[in-house]
């Protein structure tokens, strides 16, 4: 499918499912080689990261735990800056290596607000793994350790990412068409 309508907007294909899978395999290999001999917790940031996290963690060969949190700072196609924690932290994190799995890092507001909450649990370290990164809108100081694709500031849907909660189920990534 080259084009798709989600809600009131039209989107065009940007990354096919195969292309996503090839990149995710390479990211998993990188994590497998760089994060050896650690006590790892993959913390999946719901809802957007669910598909990415599922495909990525299947390719992880290191011993690890997998847990979920749910935060929200977006409404429609704009980041709102105020973060709501909808599903909190319920895992022992002391002295562990947390690898946060995100769908996309845009302004970085979600991370800036959420990471201090994680630090209260005294982990050994916190790493960030995001399938997409928008370097032009990123305002955070923190390094994103693993990035799938750096993209310009266009709005994308599919493969877990939504437009007003729709489009998450699409197996590929679509970009908002010029209007
Ligand atoms: P940030 O707090 O501005 O970094 O935004 C992070 C969150 O905004 C992501 O986890 C997504 O849920 C959402 N988001 C940012 N850009 C997009 C996009 O292009 N499509 C869909 N969701 C997005
Ligand atoms: Mg979202």
XYZ file of N, CA and C and ligand atoms in Angstrom:
561
model
N 0.843 -1.191 0.000
C 0.000 0.000 0.000
C 0.886 1.251 0.000
N 0.746 2.092 -1.019
C 1.609 3.280 -1.126
C 1.030 4.491 -0.399
N -0.304 4.483 -0.258
C -0.983 5.615 0.384
C -2.042 5.095 1.331
N -2.287 5.858 2.406
C -3.329 5.432 3.339
C -3.959 6.667 3.988
N -5.253 6.603 4.246
C -5.916 7.668 4.994
C -6.052 7.229 6.443
N -5.681 8.113 7.348
C -5.878 7.858 8.786
C -6.626 9.068 9.327
N -7.828 8.819 9.877
C -8.665 9.937 10.316
C -8.911 10.861 9.138
N -8.658 12.167 9.317
C -8.958 13.151 8.264
C -7.735 13.479 7.412
N -6.650 12.696 7.538
C -5.423 13.033 6.802
C -4.931 11.888 5.917
N -4.152 12.281 4.882
C -3.582 11.285 3.962
C -2.088 11.141 4.222
N -1.637 9.915 4.145
C -0.236 9.598 4.407
C 0.340 8.771 3.264
N 1.656 8.935 3.022
C 2.325 8.155 1.970
C 3.406 7.268 2.586
N 3.641 6.125 1.941
C 4.609 5.150 2.454
C 5.996 5.783 2.602
N 6.631 5.555 3.751
C 7.990 6.070 3.975
C 8.990 4.926 4.206
N 8.652 3.986 5.114
C 9.517 2.818 5.352
C 8.660 1.557 5.292
N 8.994 0.656 4.388
C 8.253 -0.605 4.280
C 8.519 -1.462 5.523
N 7.667 -2.456 5.710
C 7.854 -3.357 6.847
C 9.228 -4.040 6.770
N 9.623 -4.466 5.557
C 10.938 -5.132 5.410
C 12.083 -4.215 5.798
N 11.974 -2.978 5.394
C 13.036 -2.025 5.728
C 13.122 -1.820 7.248
N 11.959 -1.730 7.898
C 11.937 -1.601 9.357
C 12.601 -2.812 10.003
N 12.237 -4.007 9.501
C 12.756 -5.236 10.116
C 14.269 -5.350 9.958
N 14.782 -4.929 8.816
C 16.249 -4.990 8.622
C 16.960 -4.056 9.590
N 16.421 -2.871 9.753
C 17.061 -1.908 10.661
C 16.964 -2.388 12.112
N 15.809 -2.953 12.474
C 15.608 -3.417 13.857
C 16.544 -4.599 14.168
N 16.774 -5.462 13.187
C 17.737 -6.569 13.395
C 19.124 -6.012 13.687
N 19.523 -4.983 12.948
C 20.851 -4.386 13.155
C 20.930 -3.725 14.536
N 19.829 -3.081 14.969
C 19.816 -2.449 16.301
C 19.954 -3.522 17.392
N 19.254 -4.642 17.218
C 19.332 -5.725 18.210
C 20.751 -6.282 18.286
N 21.386 -6.445 17.130
C 22.778 -6.937 17.124
C 23.699 -5.995 17.875
N 23.479 -4.697 17.660
C 24.302 -3.698 18.343
C 24.091 -3.790 19.868
N 22.849 -3.899 20.286
C 22.563 -4.023 21.726
C 23.166 -5.319 22.266
N 23.013 -6.414 21.528
C 23.565 -7.705 21.977
C 25.077 -7.630 22.177
N 25.760 -6.842 21.351
C 27.215 -6.788 21.497
C 27.681 -5.726 22.493
N 26.901 -4.661 22.683
C 27.373 -3.575 23.572
C 26.862 -3.665 25.012
N 25.829 -4.434 25.268
C 25.225 -4.449 26.612
C 25.415 -5.787 27.329
N 26.440 -6.518 26.958
C 26.718 -7.836 27.577
C 27.004 -7.715 29.077
N 26.744 -8.803 29.815
C 27.115 -8.913 31.236
C 26.510 -7.811 32.101
N 25.280 -7.461 31.818
C 24.569 -6.466 32.622
C 23.240 -7.055 33.070
N 22.673 -6.419 34.089
C 21.362 -6.831 34.579
C 20.338 -5.918 33.889
N 19.815 -6.372 32.736
C 19.055 -5.482 31.841
C 17.547 -5.557 32.064
N 16.927 -4.385 32.113
C 15.458 -4.288 32.060
C 15.095 -3.456 30.832
N 14.407 -4.068 29.878
C 13.843 -3.288 28.780
C 12.536 -2.692 29.287
N 12.445 -1.362 29.272
C 11.234 -0.697 29.733
C 10.542 -0.091 28.519
N 9.417 -0.668 28.167
C 8.727 -0.307 26.934
C 7.726 0.807 27.218
N 7.878 1.898 26.485
C 7.005 3.048 26.692
C 5.773 2.893 25.789
N 4.638 2.586 26.448
C 3.369 2.390 25.739
C 2.756 3.733 25.375
N 1.851 3.831 24.393
C 1.439 2.723 23.544
C 2.364 2.564 22.325
N 2.967 3.670 21.901
C 3.604 3.722 20.586
C 4.686 2.697 20.321
N 5.418 2.282 21.382
C 6.577 1.410 21.151
C 6.230 -0.074 21.116
N 4.933 -0.412 21.194
C 4.611 -1.838 21.381
C 5.078 -2.735 20.241
N 4.928 -2.287 18.986
C 5.302 -3.154 17.849
C 6.809 -3.248 17.724
N 7.460 -2.099 17.815
C 8.917 -2.041 17.747
C 9.521 -2.909 18.852
N 9.015 -2.743 20.070
C 9.582 -3.468 21.206
C 9.408 -4.970 21.031
N 8.267 -5.377 20.486
C 8.017 -6.796 20.276
C 9.031 -7.371 19.290
N 9.232 -6.697 18.170
C 10.173 -7.201 17.157
C 11.620 -7.101 17.635
N 11.950 -6.033 18.343
C 13.332 -5.857 18.823
C 13.682 -6.909 19.873
N 12.840 -7.065 20.879
C 13.196 -7.957 21.996
C 13.247 -9.422 21.556
N 12.527 -9.784 20.493
C 12.628 -11.160 19.973
C 14.029 -11.456 19.448
N 14.744 -10.410 19.072
C 16.086 -10.572 18.514
C 17.186 -10.334 19.544
N 16.799 -10.090 20.787
C 17.786 -9.904 21.863
C 18.144 -11.275 22.422
N 19.463 -11.550 22.480
C 19.918 -12.861 22.953
C 20.467 -12.776 24.375
N 20.474 -11.582 24.981
C 20.988 -11.395 26.336
C 19.887 -11.711 27.347
N 20.264 -12.184 28.551
C 19.235 -12.348 29.583
C 18.673 -10.973 29.946
N 17.366 -10.869 30.089
C 16.781 -9.547 30.365
C 15.379 -9.681 30.925
N 14.924 -8.591 31.534
C 13.518 -8.477 31.922
C 12.844 -7.517 30.948
N 11.530 -7.643 30.829
C 10.767 -6.728 29.973
C 9.608 -6.179 30.800
N 9.511 -4.855 30.844
C 8.417 -4.251 31.607
C 7.840 -3.058 30.829
N 6.712 -2.551 31.308
C 5.978 -1.518 30.551
C 5.654 -0.308 31.414
N 5.691 0.867 30.797
C 5.148 2.066 31.433
C 4.301 2.781 30.382
N 3.403 3.614 30.846
C 2.572 4.358 29.914
C 2.539 5.822 30.323
N 3.052 6.676 29.433
C 3.042 8.119 29.681
C 2.466 8.788 28.436
N 1.993 10.010 28.588
C 1.414 10.694 27.432
C 1.706 12.181 27.474
N 2.171 12.740 26.365
C 2.369 14.195 26.292
C 1.904 14.751 24.955
N 1.199 13.929 24.186
C 0.811 14.336 22.838
C -0.689 14.414 22.697
N -1.144 15.378 21.880
C -2.552 15.456 21.538
C -2.627 15.795 20.052
N -3.205 14.934 19.231
C -3.228 15.168 17.782
C -1.825 15.090 17.224
N -1.368 16.127 16.523
C -0.024 16.091 15.940
C 0.935 17.025 16.682
N 0.573 17.482 17.888
C 1.431 18.415 18.644
C 1.779 17.864 20.026
N 3.034 18.084 20.435
C 3.471 17.716 21.783
C 2.951 18.770 22.753
N 2.382 18.349 23.892
C 1.792 19.338 24.798
C 2.705 19.713 25.960
N 3.789 18.980 26.174
C 4.729 19.383 27.220
C 4.405 18.867 28.609
N 3.122 18.730 28.954
C 2.839 18.173 30.282
C 2.608 16.670 30.202
N 3.287 15.953 31.089
C 3.326 14.498 30.997
C 2.374 13.873 32.011
N 1.590 12.901 31.554
C 0.738 12.149 32.468
C 1.276 10.725 32.565
N 1.423 10.209 33.780
C 1.836 8.813 33.944
C 0.574 7.974 34.119
N 0.303 7.109 33.154
C -0.947 6.343 33.146
C -0.756 4.929 33.673
N 0.427 4.350 33.423
C 0.831 3.074 34.034
C 2.223 3.303 34.591
N 2.371 3.157 35.896
C 3.634 3.520 36.550
C 4.642 2.382 36.602
N 5.716 2.627 37.354
C 6.828 1.682 37.453
C 6.516 0.668 38.556
N 6.544 -0.607 38.204
C 6.263 -1.632 39.221
C 7.278 -2.764 39.164
N 8.531 -2.400 38.840
C 9.612 -3.384 38.722
C 10.761 -2.933 39.606
N 11.485 -3.877 40.199
C 12.683 -3.543 40.989
C 13.770 -3.067 40.024
N 14.245 -1.842 40.190
C 15.197 -1.271 39.224
C 16.568 -0.979 39.831
N 16.701 -1.182 41.134
C 17.957 -0.835 41.816
C 19.139 -1.572 41.189
N 20.161 -0.809 40.824
C 21.413 -1.332 40.233
C 21.238 -2.004 38.876
N 20.106 -1.834 38.245
C 19.897 -2.455 36.927
C 20.191 -1.473 35.797
N 20.459 -2.037 34.621
C 20.604 -1.225 33.408
C 19.236 -1.151 32.752
N 18.650 0.045 32.768
C 17.342 0.213 32.128
C 17.586 0.629 30.681
N 16.990 -0.092 29.760
C 16.998 0.348 28.361
C 15.562 0.736 28.024
N 15.334 2.043 27.934
C 13.994 2.557 27.625
C 13.729 2.367 26.144
N 12.643 1.754 25.798
C 12.304 1.578 24.385
C 11.172 2.526 24.015
N 11.492 3.450 23.117
C 10.552 4.485 22.668
C 10.245 4.283 21.187
N 9.059 4.715 20.766
C 8.755 4.723 19.334
C 9.500 5.858 18.654
N 9.379 7.069 19.233
C 9.962 8.245 18.585
C 10.330 9.278 19.648
N 11.489 9.882 19.487
C 11.867 11.019 20.330
C 11.775 12.256 19.453
N 10.900 13.167 19.863
C 10.596 14.382 19.092
C 11.204 15.573 19.846
N 10.435 16.292 20.664
C 10.999 17.408 21.441
C 11.902 16.893 22.558
N 11.657 15.660 22.995
C 12.384 15.116 24.142
C 11.671 15.393 25.459
N 10.509 16.053 25.405
C 9.761 16.384 26.637
C 9.393 15.157 27.451
N 8.936 14.119 26.752
C 8.513 12.907 27.454
C 9.673 12.368 28.277
N 10.844 12.273 27.654
C 12.027 11.739 28.342
C 12.460 12.657 29.479
N 12.513 13.959 29.204
C 12.962 14.928 30.220
C 12.102 14.844 31.477
N 10.811 14.614 31.278
C 9.902 14.531 32.423
C 9.922 13.164 33.092
N 10.144 12.136 32.311
C 10.020 10.775 32.849
C 11.302 10.263 33.494
N 12.460 10.594 32.927
C 13.712 10.027 33.425
C 13.987 10.369 34.904
N 13.692 11.600 35.371
C 13.872 11.859 36.803
C 13.061 10.904 37.689
N 11.883 10.500 37.217
C 11.093 9.521 37.986
C 11.807 8.174 38.065
N 12.460 7.806 36.967
C 13.209 6.542 36.932
C 14.427 6.595 37.842
N 15.084 7.761 37.853
C 16.303 7.908 38.653
C 16.030 7.719 40.143
N 14.811 8.021 40.584
C 14.439 7.821 41.990
C 14.557 6.356 42.412
N 14.536 5.444 41.426
C 14.619 4.004 41.722
C 16.055 3.489 41.767
N 17.036 4.387 41.686
C 18.469 4.045 41.770
C 18.945 2.951 40.809
N 18.638 3.071 39.524
C 19.199 2.106 38.570
C 20.703 2.353 38.424
N 21.417 1.374 37.859
C 22.850 1.554 37.611
C 23.044 2.574 36.497
N 22.239 2.451 35.449
C 22.314 3.384 34.325
C 20.997 3.337 33.554
N 20.758 4.389 32.771
C 19.554 4.442 31.935
C 19.997 4.706 30.507
N 19.611 3.815 29.607
C 19.918 4.023 28.191
C 18.609 4.204 27.426
N 18.699 4.845 26.275
C 17.496 5.115 25.485
C 17.646 4.514 24.099
N 16.622 3.787 23.699
C 16.606 3.157 22.383
C 15.308 3.571 21.706
N 15.416 4.330 20.615
C 14.206 4.821 19.952
C 14.244 4.461 18.470
N 13.122 4.001 17.952
C 13.092 3.635 16.533
C 13.266 4.873 15.653
N 12.648 5.984 16.067
C 12.764 7.225 15.282
C 13.242 8.361 16.166
N 13.941 9.310 15.536
C 14.469 10.481 16.238
C 14.327 11.679 15.314
N 13.797 12.797 15.867
C 13.674 14.037 15.080
C 14.722 15.023 15.588
N 15.943 14.983 15.024
C 17.039 15.813 15.563
C 16.748 17.307 15.519
N 15.967 17.771 14.533
C 15.694 19.210 14.422
C 14.762 19.729 15.506
N 13.908 18.859 16.067
C 13.024 19.361 17.131
C 13.480 18.934 18.525
N 14.535 18.137 18.611
C 14.997 17.666 19.923
C 15.590 18.805 20.739
N 15.081 18.987 21.966
C 15.593 20.052 22.842
C 16.293 19.485 24.066
N 16.313 18.149 24.184
C 16.933 17.527 25.363
C 18.451 17.551 25.278
N 19.095 17.259 26.428
C 20.563 17.203 26.458
C 21.048 15.770 26.469
N 20.192 14.885 26.832
C 20.532 13.489 26.977
C 20.818 12.831 25.623
N 21.814 11.974 25.604
C 22.152 11.254 24.368
C 21.138 10.125 24.137
N 20.707 9.958 22.906
C 19.856 8.810 22.568
C 20.821 7.710 22.118
N 20.901 6.636 22.898
C 21.974 5.644 22.694
C 21.785 4.811 21.432
N 20.552 4.412 21.163
C 20.280 3.603 19.969
C 19.151 4.263 19.176
N 19.431 4.560 17.915
C 18.438 5.219 17.050
C 18.247 4.373 15.796
N 16.985 4.116 15.466
C 16.706 3.370 14.236
C 16.868 4.264 13.011
N 16.086 5.327 12.959
C 16.105 6.253 11.826
C 15.992 7.682 12.363
N 16.883 8.574 11.890
C 16.706 10.005 12.149
C 15.877 10.561 11.006
N 14.828 11.325 11.337
C 13.920 11.826 10.300
C 13.750 13.331 10.438
N 13.249 13.969 9.397
C 12.983 15.407 9.492
C 11.691 15.601 10.307
N 11.168 16.816 10.342
C 10.086 17.085 11.285
C 8.688 16.699 10.804
N 8.602 15.877 9.766
C 7.276 15.463 9.297
C 6.618 14.550 10.330
N 5.315 14.398 10.226
C 4.557 13.555 11.145
C 4.347 12.175 10.515
N 4.646 11.124 11.260
C 4.533 9.759 10.729
C 3.537 8.926 11.539
N 2.964 7.931 10.859
C 2.075 6.971 11.541
C 2.412 5.559 11.106
N 1.895 4.600 11.887
C 2.046 3.186 11.573
C 3.056 2.516 12.477
N 3.086 1.192 12.428
C 4.032 0.395 13.200
C 4.050 0.853 14.681
N 2.864 1.057 15.243
C 2.741 1.453 16.645
C 2.459 2.927 16.841
N 2.897 3.764 15.884
C 2.689 5.214 16.046
C 1.302 5.606 15.547
N 0.687 6.552 16.268
C -0.703 6.899 15.967
C -0.864 8.327 15.498
N -1.979 8.559 14.830
C -2.514 9.910 14.641
C -3.885 9.899 15.306
N -4.031 10.637 16.416
C -5.259 10.601 17.220
C -5.722 9.171 17.490
N -4.765 8.351 17.922
C -4.990 6.947 18.329
C -5.274 5.997 17.170
N -5.301 6.477 15.936
C -5.546 5.588 14.798
C -4.246 5.331 14.039
N -4.191 4.220 13.348
C -3.065 3.925 12.455
C -1.962 3.102 13.084
N -2.081 2.778 14.370
C -1.014 2.022 15.036
C -0.806 0.641 14.430
N -1.877 0.064 13.917
C -1.845 -1.317 13.431
C -1.200 -1.461 12.060
N -0.914 -0.360 11.382
C -0.293 -0.463 10.053
C 1.092 -1.091 10.182
N 1.456 -2.044 9.315
C 2.743 -2.728 9.462
C 3.937 -1.928 8.953
N 3.690 -0.815 8.260
C 4.774 0.007 7.717
C 4.641 1.428 8.267
N 5.595 2.291 7.911
C 5.563 3.693 8.353
C 5.121 4.597 7.200
N 4.147 5.453 7.474
C 3.604 6.406 6.491
C 3.830 7.825 6.990
N 4.080 8.721 6.037
C 4.373 10.106 6.360
C 3.221 11.004 5.902
N 2.897 12.023 6.701
C 1.825 12.965 6.357
C 2.119 13.614 5.019
N 1.125 13.570 4.138
C 1.285 14.134 2.814
C 1.283 15.662 2.886
N 2.063 16.324 2.012
C 2.063 17.795 1.967
C 0.645 18.283 1.730
N 0.259 19.342 2.463
C -1.091 19.848 2.213
C -1.087 21.286 1.734
P 8.313 14.165 22.678
O 7.895 14.175 24.120
O 8.041 15.485 21.992
O 9.741 13.701 22.465
O 7.369 13.179 21.913
C 7.375 11.836 22.172
C 6.057 11.188 21.846
O 5.262 11.958 20.929
C 6.276 9.870 21.149
O 6.434 8.813 22.067
C 5.026 9.744 20.292
O 3.976 9.133 21.003
C 4.641 11.165 19.959
N 5.102 11.583 18.601
C 6.090 12.453 18.283
N 6.247 12.592 16.956
C 5.325 11.772 16.388
C 4.998 11.439 15.014
O 5.588 11.909 14.027
N 3.979 10.550 14.866
C 3.307 9.984 15.910
N 3.593 10.238 17.203
C 4.592 11.140 17.439
Mg 1.338 8.944 20.404
